[in-house]
Amino acid sequence: MRSATAEPANTGNPVMRVLRKIRLPLDDPFAVVGLLIYAVFFLVAIFADQLATHDPLEILFDKDYQLAADLRPLEDGFVLGTTSLGRDIYSQLIYGSRSALLIGLTAAFMVAVIGTVVGLLSGYFGGWIDILLMRAADIAFGIPFLPFVIVLAAFLEPSIWNVVLAMALILWRDTGRVIRSQVLTLRTRAYIDAARVSGSSDLKIVFRHIAPNILPLSFLYGSIAIGWAILTEAAISFLGFGDPETISWGYMLQDAYASQALSQGGYYWFVPPGICIVLVVVAGFFISRGYEEILFPKLKE
Amino acid sequence: MLWAVATILFLMFRLMPSNPLAAYIDPTFTVEQQAALMAKFGLDRPLWEQYFIYLWNLLQGELGDSFFYRQPVGTRVLELLPNTLILTFSSLIIAYTFGIIVGAWLAWKRDTFAERAAIPLVLTTRALPEFWLGMLLLALFSFTLGWFPAGGTRSPGSEYASYFALYTSRDFLSHLVLPAMTLAIYSQGLPLLLMRSNMLEVMNEDFVTMARIKGLSSWTVVVRHAARNALLPVMTSFAIAVGYQIQGNVVVETVFSWPGLGRELVNAVSASDYPLAQGAFLMIAVVVVLMNLLADLLYTLLDPRISHA
């Protein structure tokens, strides 16, 4: 398996070294599709101001000063029609990509970082640190995730960050366990002994010699966590515990559901946000599959 | 385990900024009446004392009274549990039957067009927001086509002699179809992918090659020899799936107004009905923990080569 960044070894630059260790899975066609989907949504999120035709929360009126509500797609120049409150669906969809990516990436970052640190410490040091951290993971496995987010979101101020907080508090458990077992096998390798004999401190061994080798694994779990975060945010917004000030795809679906769009056949309203969610989440899955094939090449034979 | 979850739950509900009695107290209540109420619910005592009372009550199965329904939370939660369990198990049984058969078939058809097209499709079903899938099915089959009822568990006004009569009635089952299908479509991916990868592994083992050499038909080899052995890990994943599904039910129950634990939790939290929310949460947590435990046990029981320290 060839790594993606196949440039000549650039050992001096830490950024390049990390990039090389991450090994973007560019050999796998699915992973490439996933990365392309991300690229498109990134561009949409960055240029949302230019792409959107209206303010997503503005209540719009037509030229006769009538509320522009429940318009079908392309009617009066609204690409995807309007909601029953007279808001532009297309613009909401565009701005929704911002909150989705923001939540997805921060949550994935938190989950990957916390899980990796827990796994590293637990696996390398063992002893009471290991017992303590793995007990905590057991408890985290016993807490039903979605109900936990609901309770948390209901008690705290409505904000999109609740989902990120809840994921950081609970979902490090999966990453942590897997990385711990990986560290357990790594620490018995000869080069770790060599590092120890040559006088490296524990911290240096963990972060310099072991951490780089588990980075792809962290990224594998991170790319799954992006999807999880977006799905969770959508579910929370749908249940009405989201931030009413922020446009997200979940908020759009809740709006459509609460406004009886289902019984009125308003497919143009609730189908597009769902498709966007599926695309972003599936992109994460495709990328993680690419990583799996790098990490566990046996699967491919 | 459950003790830890219960403690976290206690802290979450007690350390929250809002007054837990806000929903209960009428604005017309005098300060003395409010204080009397606080005393009645034991909220005037120090936190650690409240905590021990809470644990003691839990041990006795006492969950307190719902603010909204003014009836014991325990009764209410136990009333709703069967609805949730029926929905969970019926959807998972459909999902596992489908997933196991199709997973085995895909392993058999390895490297054909069908197999290559199926895998991304299955991954896509894993990426569907469950409630959105529910909304699509609801809009299509209930509102547009009118084949199935839109929500609830029975038609208004219908009475049944017993729970058994209710759960086997045509009415109940037609209400069950859409939510169960929603959950089944979402959860078939796990058994399907597991079964496929296990099959691929098993097919390379010596005893399968041996069966082939004996000249058995490929049907016999796949079904009698390979599939049986590939099935074990899939069955242990069932227990985990139950625990997982119970928490995921929250959104689907809400979409279909299915009176289960998940929807009750959402309603209770929205209405600041703390005892009820706490009770529903705890009940869901109990199922999750029990199922994780069961999965561990099944794992060692079905495959004696693995033993947990």
XYZ file of C-alpha atoms in Angstrom:
610
model
C 0.000 0.000 0.000
C 1.451 3.289 -1.117
C 0.975 6.283 1.107
C -0.669 9.323 -0.395
C 2.028 11.843 0.286
C 4.850 10.057 -1.405
C 7.188 13.038 -1.461
C 10.826 12.550 -0.519
C 11.331 12.166 3.201
C 11.117 15.557 4.819
C 12.014 14.651 8.352
C 12.765 18.172 9.466
C 9.291 19.609 9.026
C 6.826 18.371 11.655
C 3.799 19.344 9.546
C 5.006 17.208 6.658
C 5.764 14.357 8.996
C 2.229 14.396 10.393
C 0.773 14.607 6.885
C 2.776 11.598 5.811
C 1.681 9.621 8.851
C -1.988 10.419 8.287
C -1.772 8.735 4.887
C -4.833 9.984 3.053
C -6.337 6.914 1.379
C -6.129 8.065 -2.219
C -5.844 4.575 -3.702
C -9.371 3.621 -2.835
C -12.000 4.932 -5.274
C -14.635 5.165 -2.529
C -12.349 7.203 -0.327
C -11.691 9.564 -3.225
C -15.434 10.008 -3.741
C -15.760 10.706 -0.025
C -13.004 13.309 -0.108
C -14.608 14.933 -3.156
C -17.969 15.168 -1.380
C -16.230 16.848 1.548
C -14.443 19.224 -0.806
C -17.738 20.281 -2.395
C -19.438 20.865 0.949
C -16.411 22.789 2.193
C -16.592 25.110 -0.778
C -20.327 25.558 -0.275
C -19.807 26.361 3.404
C -17.030 28.861 2.679
C -18.891 30.630 -0.104
C -22.324 30.379 1.516
C -22.735 34.160 1.468
C -22.227 34.236 -2.287
C -24.257 31.108 -3.068
C -27.343 31.860 -1.021
C -30.038 33.928 -2.675
C -31.755 35.107 0.504
C -31.219 35.479 4.222
C -32.126 31.977 5.474
C -34.189 33.273 8.406
C -35.801 36.246 6.695
C -39.532 36.048 6.141
C -40.057 36.857 2.493
C -42.873 38.592 0.690
C -43.727 38.666 -2.982
C -44.200 41.831 -5.059
C -47.830 42.192 -3.950
C -46.696 42.200 -0.324
C -48.205 38.746 0.193
C -46.362 36.274 2.374
C -44.230 34.106 0.047
C -45.176 30.915 1.911
C -45.380 27.293 0.739
C -44.115 28.056 -2.740
C -43.142 25.097 -4.913
C -39.632 24.833 -6.357
C -38.843 27.417 -9.077
C -42.013 29.327 -8.337
C -41.269 33.087 -8.227
C -37.577 32.368 -8.588
C -37.168 30.354 -5.382
C -34.944 27.468 -6.458
C -36.286 24.946 -3.949
C -39.452 26.748 -2.924
C -40.209 28.309 0.458
C -41.229 27.092 3.905
C -44.665 27.686 5.355
C -43.273 30.784 7.073
C -41.992 32.178 3.793
C -38.305 31.381 4.151
C -36.110 30.322 1.253
C -35.342 26.581 1.434
C -32.341 26.698 -0.901
C -30.579 29.359 1.177
C -31.271 27.416 4.380
C -29.734 24.358 2.767
C -26.608 26.324 1.821
C -26.150 27.775 5.297
C -26.909 24.387 6.850
C -23.622 23.096 5.445
C -21.780 25.548 7.688
C -23.156 24.304 10.969
C -22.930 20.676 9.823
C -19.230 20.917 9.006
C -18.486 23.025 12.055
C -20.131 20.544 14.406
C -18.833 17.506 12.557
C -15.218 18.594 12.483
C -14.968 19.923 16.027
C -16.725 16.881 17.470
C -14.554 14.520 15.445
C -11.451 16.402 16.564
C -12.461 16.199 20.225
C -13.365 12.513 20.021
C -10.147 11.639 18.202
C -7.906 13.679 20.513
C -9.479 12.547 23.791
C -9.743 8.941 22.641
C -6.151 8.913 21.432
C -4.738 10.428 24.611
C -6.760 8.055 26.792
C -5.701 5.082 24.682
C -2.044 6.113 24.743
C -1.868 6.706 28.486
C -3.915 3.646 29.335
C -2.027 1.325 27.019
C 1.467 2.567 27.681
C 1.467 3.121 31.420
C -0.918 0.344 32.445
C -1.404 -0.054 36.192
C -3.858 2.160 38.028
C -4.034 4.704 35.174
C -5.220 1.918 32.905
C -7.724 0.604 35.445
C -9.101 4.080 36.112
C -9.463 5.055 32.456
C -10.948 1.762 31.340
C -13.459 1.828 34.213
C -14.471 5.278 32.996
C -14.852 3.851 29.491
C -17.068 1.059 30.867
C -19.295 3.643 32.498
C -19.412 5.664 29.283
C -20.547 2.506 27.483
C -23.401 2.168 29.972
C -24.809 5.621 29.293
C -27.357 5.691 26.465
C -25.882 8.292 24.133
C -28.859 9.967 22.492
C -30.916 10.247 25.701
C -27.827 11.728 27.368
C -27.522 14.389 24.674
C -31.221 15.179 24.978
C -31.022 15.735 28.727
C -27.836 17.767 28.403
C -29.221 19.896 25.578
C -32.447 20.501 27.459
C -30.711 21.762 30.599
C -28.002 23.857 29.032
C -28.606 26.928 26.908
C -29.722 25.886 23.419
C -26.558 25.787 21.335
C -25.037 23.668 18.618
C -22.066 23.059 20.920
C -24.101 20.817 23.222
C -23.740 17.990 20.749
C -19.990 18.519 20.591
C -19.756 18.565 24.378
C -21.820 15.393 24.724
C -19.730 13.587 22.130
C -16.531 14.661 23.845
C -17.904 13.367 27.156
C -19.125 9.988 25.891
C -17.853 8.894 22.504
C -14.119 8.832 23.254
C -14.808 5.370 24.678
C -14.688 3.493 21.341
C -11.553 5.245 20.083
C -9.886 4.939 23.472
C -10.373 1.191 23.718
C -9.188 0.411 20.217
C -6.107 2.616 20.502
C -5.265 1.159 23.880
C -5.126 -2.347 22.435
C -3.029 -1.089 19.542
C -0.607 0.566 21.968
C -0.384 -2.652 23.978
C 1.032 -4.452 20.946
C 3.240 -1.532 19.893
C 4.959 -1.127 23.253
C 6.436 -4.621 23.072
C 8.213 -3.844 19.800
C 12.001 -3.811 19.757
C 12.324 -0.180 18.645
C 10.486 0.956 21.754
C 12.954 -0.983 23.896
C 15.748 0.592 21.893
C 14.351 4.057 22.571
C 14.076 3.299 26.261
C 17.601 1.947 26.491
C 18.928 5.016 24.708
C 17.452 7.101 27.505
C 14.194 8.475 26.077
C 11.684 9.566 28.681
C 8.272 7.906 28.856
C 6.552 10.978 27.482
C 8.950 11.139 24.570
C 8.398 7.469 23.774
C 4.628 7.864 23.902
C 4.337 10.984 21.796
C 7.349 10.597 19.525
C 7.498 6.861 18.882
C 4.082 5.414 19.545
C 1.632 8.217 18.728
C 2.680 8.622 15.073
C 1.966 4.952 14.437
C -1.575 5.137 15.698
C -2.482 8.385 13.930
C -4.209 6.633 11.007
C -6.331 4.758 13.539
C -7.295 8.045 15.204
C -8.233 9.397 11.809
C -10.300 6.317 11.049
C -12.360 6.936 14.173
C -12.375 10.654 13.569
C -13.857 10.266 10.105
C -16.627 8.082 11.523
C -17.231 10.613 14.315
C -17.903 13.409 11.812
C -20.898 11.484 10.544
C -22.033 10.660 14.060
C -21.892 14.288 15.123
C -23.940 15.453 12.150
C -26.515 12.701 12.652
C -26.742 13.485 16.364
C -27.116 17.202 15.798
C -29.857 16.498 13.261
C -31.694 14.235 15.708
C -31.401 16.760 18.552
C -32.630 19.625 16.395
C -35.411 17.434 15.097
C -36.562 16.689 18.640
C -36.678 20.414 19.288
C -33.637 20.777 21.565
C -31.485 22.555 19.004
C -30.509 26.178 18.711
C -33.367 28.034 16.997
C -30.969 30.811 15.947
C -28.733 28.536 13.912
C -29.819 27.064 10.607
C -28.980 23.398 10.377
C -30.339 20.561 8.292
C -31.860 19.010 11.382
C -33.611 22.282 12.167
C -35.032 22.358 8.625
C -36.395 18.838 9.031
C -37.950 19.705 12.378
C -39.525 22.787 10.829
C -40.941 20.721 7.975
C -42.242 18.003 10.298
C -43.867 20.479 12.684
C -45.431 22.400 9.781
C -47.253 19.333 8.451
C -45.121 19.215 5.290
C -45.446 15.424 5.394
C -49.202 15.299 5.034
C -49.170 18.056 2.405
C -46.694 16.244 0.179
C -44.004 18.881 0.675
C -41.230 16.602 -0.544
C -39.269 19.570 -1.922
C -38.960 20.763 1.667
C -37.826 17.743 3.661
C -36.020 15.639 1.042
C -33.038 17.952 0.236
C -31.742 18.407 3.827
C -31.896 14.647 4.381
C -29.920 14.017 1.199
C -27.272 16.501 2.306
C -26.925 14.737 5.677
C -26.648 11.344 3.989
C -23.997 12.617 1.562
C -21.757 14.087 4.250
C -22.114 11.100 6.569
C -21.566 8.550 3.839
C -18.492 10.478 2.706
C -17.053 9.940 6.190
C -17.829 6.211 5.974
C -16.169 5.916 2.566
C -13.036 7.628 3.814
C -12.935 5.422 6.899
C -13.207 2.385 4.630
C -10.194 3.610 2.727
C -8.312 3.862 6.016
C -9.391 0.383 7.005
C -7.842 -0.989 3.856
C -4.578 0.772 4.605
C -4.580 -0.372 8.213
C -5.824 -3.906 7.671
C -4.679 -4.810 4.155
C -5.684 -8.430 4.734
C -9.324 -7.497 4.162
C -8.608 -6.683 0.561
C -7.047 -9.899 -0.665
C -22.094 -0.057 36.605
C -25.721 0.870 37.074
C -24.763 2.615 40.272
C -22.331 4.810 38.361
C -24.936 5.624 35.716
C -27.516 6.405 38.414
C -25.045 8.708 40.180
C -24.235 10.611 36.997
C -27.945 10.910 36.346
C -28.552 12.256 39.857
C -25.819 14.847 39.493
C -27.040 15.886 36.064
C -30.569 16.453 37.224
C -29.679 18.119 40.530
C -26.850 20.399 39.485
C -28.781 21.898 36.637
C -29.431 25.625 36.980
C -33.214 25.546 36.830
C -35.416 24.765 39.806
C -36.692 21.197 39.487
C -40.067 22.235 40.836
C -40.545 25.078 38.363
C -43.011 23.007 36.377
C -44.920 21.977 39.475
C -45.266 25.281 41.250
C -48.084 27.522 40.242
C -47.198 31.241 40.088
C -50.027 31.893 42.551
C -48.409 29.760 45.262
C -47.238 31.669 48.296
C -43.675 31.397 49.520
C -44.826 29.183 52.412
C -46.622 26.820 50.040
C -43.495 26.618 47.894
C -41.368 25.852 50.907
C -43.836 23.183 51.982
C -43.633 21.604 48.553
C -39.824 21.690 48.621
C -39.973 19.924 51.959
C -42.461 17.369 50.633
C -40.110 16.390 47.829
C -37.111 16.536 50.136
C -35.448 19.292 48.126
C -34.652 21.375 51.222
C -32.187 18.843 52.574
C -28.456 18.873 51.877
C -27.371 17.376 48.580
C -25.611 14.329 50.007
C -28.692 13.420 52.024
C -30.858 13.721 48.892
C -28.384 11.483 47.106
C -28.636 8.684 49.664
C -32.411 8.912 49.775
C -32.384 8.683 45.986
C -30.170 5.591 45.955
C -32.205 3.943 48.721
C -35.417 4.571 46.800
C -33.870 3.210 43.616
C -32.889 -0.004 45.368
C -36.502 -0.437 46.348
C -37.620 0.243 42.786
C -39.140 3.544 43.847
C -38.754 6.205 41.144
C -40.914 8.959 42.564
C -44.051 10.545 41.157
C -44.373 12.215 37.793
C -45.053 15.963 38.130
C -47.276 15.935 35.097
C -49.266 12.711 35.398
C -49.306 12.790 39.206
C -48.787 9.060 39.287
C -45.785 6.867 40.171
C -43.064 6.980 37.516
C -42.427 3.251 37.925
C -45.930 2.286 36.768
C -45.831 4.676 33.856
C -42.406 3.494 32.688
C -43.348 -0.169 32.968
C -46.495 0.499 30.958
C -44.443 1.937 28.114
C -41.640 -0.612 28.168
C -43.537 -3.324 26.208
C -44.267 -0.906 23.354
C -40.602 -0.057 23.042
C -39.499 -3.679 23.314
C -41.998 -4.865 20.693
C -40.842 -2.190 18.270
C -37.174 -2.932 18.938
C -37.394 -6.699 18.652
C -39.668 -6.839 15.625
C -37.431 -4.437 13.711
C -34.255 -6.237 14.739
C -35.621 -9.651 13.832
C -36.483 -8.382 10.348
C -33.091 -6.679 10.090
C -31.121 -9.745 11.212
C -33.013 -12.203 9.030
C -32.482 -9.999 6.014
C -28.909 -9.082 6.918
C -27.766 -12.649 7.540
C -29.232 -14.037 4.325
C -28.072 -11.188 2.106
C -24.678 -10.996 3.827
C -24.055 -14.692 3.191
C -25.250 -14.340 -0.379
C -22.940 -11.382 -1.011
C -19.973 -13.327 0.319
C -20.854 -16.148 -2.034
C -21.141 -13.735 -4.977
C -17.827 -12.074 -4.171
C -16.411 -9.856 -6.924
C -19.542 -9.798 -8.991
C -21.306 -6.630 -10.034
C -24.073 -7.180 -7.482
C -21.570 -7.380 -4.652
C -19.699 -4.254 -5.702
C -22.904 -2.270 -6.025
C -24.395 -3.559 -2.776
C -21.653 -2.500 -0.375
C -21.877 1.271 -0.928
C -25.653 0.931 -0.881
C -25.510 -0.743 2.533
C -23.123 1.927 3.802
C -25.600 4.534 2.620
C -28.401 2.983 4.678
C -26.113 3.292 7.708
C -25.765 7.000 6.989
C -29.498 7.727 6.862
C -30.828 9.781 9.745
C -33.411 7.386 11.208
C -36.038 10.063 11.691
C -35.647 11.305 8.127
C -36.131 7.783 6.805
C -39.225 7.607 9.004
C -40.471 10.894 7.588
C -39.992 9.648 4.024
C -41.866 6.401 4.696
C -44.577 8.290 6.540
C -45.073 10.824 3.741
C -45.000 8.166 1.042
C -46.896 5.195 2.464
C -49.163 6.919 4.892
C -50.035 10.347 3.538
C -49.548 9.960 -0.212
C -50.554 6.322 -0.701
C -52.676 5.883 2.408
C -51.604 2.267 2.997
C -50.702 2.567 6.653
C -51.860 4.696 9.596
C -49.788 7.755 10.435
C -48.931 7.155 14.065
C -49.781 5.740 17.472
C -50.359 2.082 18.237
C -54.083 1.715 17.557
C -57.016 3.425 15.924
C -58.891 5.862 18.128
C -61.758 4.289 20.002
C -60.619 0.714 19.664
C -60.675 -1.389 22.842
C -59.057 -4.744 23.449
C -59.840 -7.374 26.036
C -56.207 -8.096 26.880
C -52.703 -7.027 25.951
C -52.390 -10.206 23.939
C -55.481 -9.370 21.903
C -54.123 -5.882 21.321
C -50.663 -6.934 20.240
C -51.928 -9.554 17.809
C -54.667 -7.405 16.318
C -54.540 -6.301 12.707
C -54.903 -2.730 13.821
C -51.824 -2.823 16.055
C -49.732 -4.618 13.459
C -50.571 -2.147 10.721
C -49.460 0.637 13.045
C -46.248 -1.265 13.700
C -45.221 -1.737 10.051
C -43.792 1.689 9.253
C -41.770 2.349 12.435
C -40.470 -1.222 12.422
C -39.479 -0.962 8.758
C -37.713 2.336 9.411
C -35.618 0.825 12.171
C -35.070 -2.396 10.212
C -33.741 -0.583 7.138
C -31.369 1.338 9.355
C -30.125 -1.649 11.344
C -29.788 -4.339 8.660
C -26.365 -2.997 7.693
C -24.551 -4.240 10.790
C -25.549 -7.936 10.586
C -25.160 -7.839 6.811
C -21.586 -6.542 6.828
C -20.629 -8.746 9.781
C -22.061 -11.855 8.149
C -20.298 -11.076 4.884
C -16.879 -10.580 6.417
C -17.247 -13.646 8.643
C -18.284 -15.733 5.657
C -15.273 -14.566 3.669
C -13.048 -15.583 6.560
C -14.703 -18.947 7.118
C -14.692 -19.809 3.419
C -10.886 -19.823 3.500
C -10.679 -22.318 6.345
C -9.551 -25.882 5.940
C -12.834 -27.550 6.802
C -14.612 -25.697 4.027
C -11.941 -26.680 1.529
C -12.316 -30.233 2.842
C -16.070 -30.149 2.250
C -15.421 -28.907 -1.280
C -12.935 -31.716 -1.927
C -15.504 -34.229 -0.726
C -17.533 -33.087 -3.717
C -20.432 -31.529 -1.817
C -22.541 -29.109 -3.806
C -21.664 -25.454 -3.367
C -25.075 -24.874 -1.731
C -24.326 -27.468 0.938
C -20.867 -26.070 1.514
C -22.063 -22.501 1.846
C -25.158 -23.103 3.937
C -24.400 -26.197 6.011
C -20.702 -25.675 6.624
C -19.714 -22.050 6.216
C -22.836 -20.094 7.155
C -23.351 -21.978 10.402
C -19.937 -21.046 11.664
C -20.095 -17.492 10.419
C -23.368 -17.024 12.272
C -22.007 -17.129 15.826
C -20.463 -13.648 16.060
C -23.482 -12.180 14.282
C -25.778 -13.581 16.944
C -23.714 -12.041 19.758
C -23.978 -8.696 18.017
C -27.756 -8.996 18.358
C -27.595 -8.234 22.075
C -25.498 -5.126 21.477
C -27.884 -4.095 18.714
C -30.838 -4.301 21.126
C -29.101 -1.978 23.569
C -28.151 0.360 20.785
C -31.594 0.305 19.193
C -33.338 1.151 22.475
C -31.513 4.475 22.552
C -31.999 5.103 18.832
C -35.731 4.506 19.185
C -36.122 7.956 20.699
C -36.366 9.742 17.363
C -38.355 7.096 15.499
C -40.916 6.859 18.309
C -41.300 10.617 18.125
C -41.805 10.644 14.351
C -44.497 7.967 14.536
C -45.993 9.119 17.873
C -45.270 5.629 19.148
C -45.937 5.635 22.902
C -42.652 4.174 24.069
C -39.884 5.029 26.496
C -37.973 7.208 24.058
C -40.867 9.467 23.185
C -41.789 9.676 26.861
C -38.249 10.815 27.663
C -38.426 13.554 25.046
C -41.829 14.733 26.264
C -40.813 14.604 29.910
C -37.647 16.589 29.279
C -39.558 19.204 27.264
C -42.147 19.495 30.038
C -39.464 19.632 32.782
C -41.020 16.526 34.335
C -37.788 15.509 36.059
C -38.835 12.340 37.881
C -40.350 10.908 34.721
C -37.365 11.892 32.554
C -35.038 10.373 35.116
C -37.076 7.168 35.263
C -37.257 6.762 31.487
C -33.539 7.462 31.149
C -32.684 4.957 33.857
C -34.888 2.285 32.287
C -33.145 2.761 28.921
C -29.761 2.625 30.661
C -30.753 -0.617 32.420
C -31.571 -2.239 29.089
C -28.298 -1.013 27.553
C -26.172 -2.294 30.439
C -27.976 -5.643 30.592
C -27.574 -6.139 26.860
C -23.846 -5.302 26.962
C -23.492 -7.867 29.728
C -25.483 -10.445 27.791
C -23.293 -9.871 24.736
C -20.180 -10.539 26.822
C -21.700 -13.718 28.244
C -22.894 -14.997 24.868
C -19.494 -14.323 23.442
C -17.729 -16.646 25.860
C -20.553 -19.156 25.824
C -20.697 -19.557 22.051
C -16.979 -19.531 21.469
C -15.156 -21.350 24.272
C -11.785 -20.402 22.796
C -12.264 -16.913 24.205
C -12.264 -16.552 27.943
C -12.388 -13.293 29.775
C -9.984 -12.811 32.609
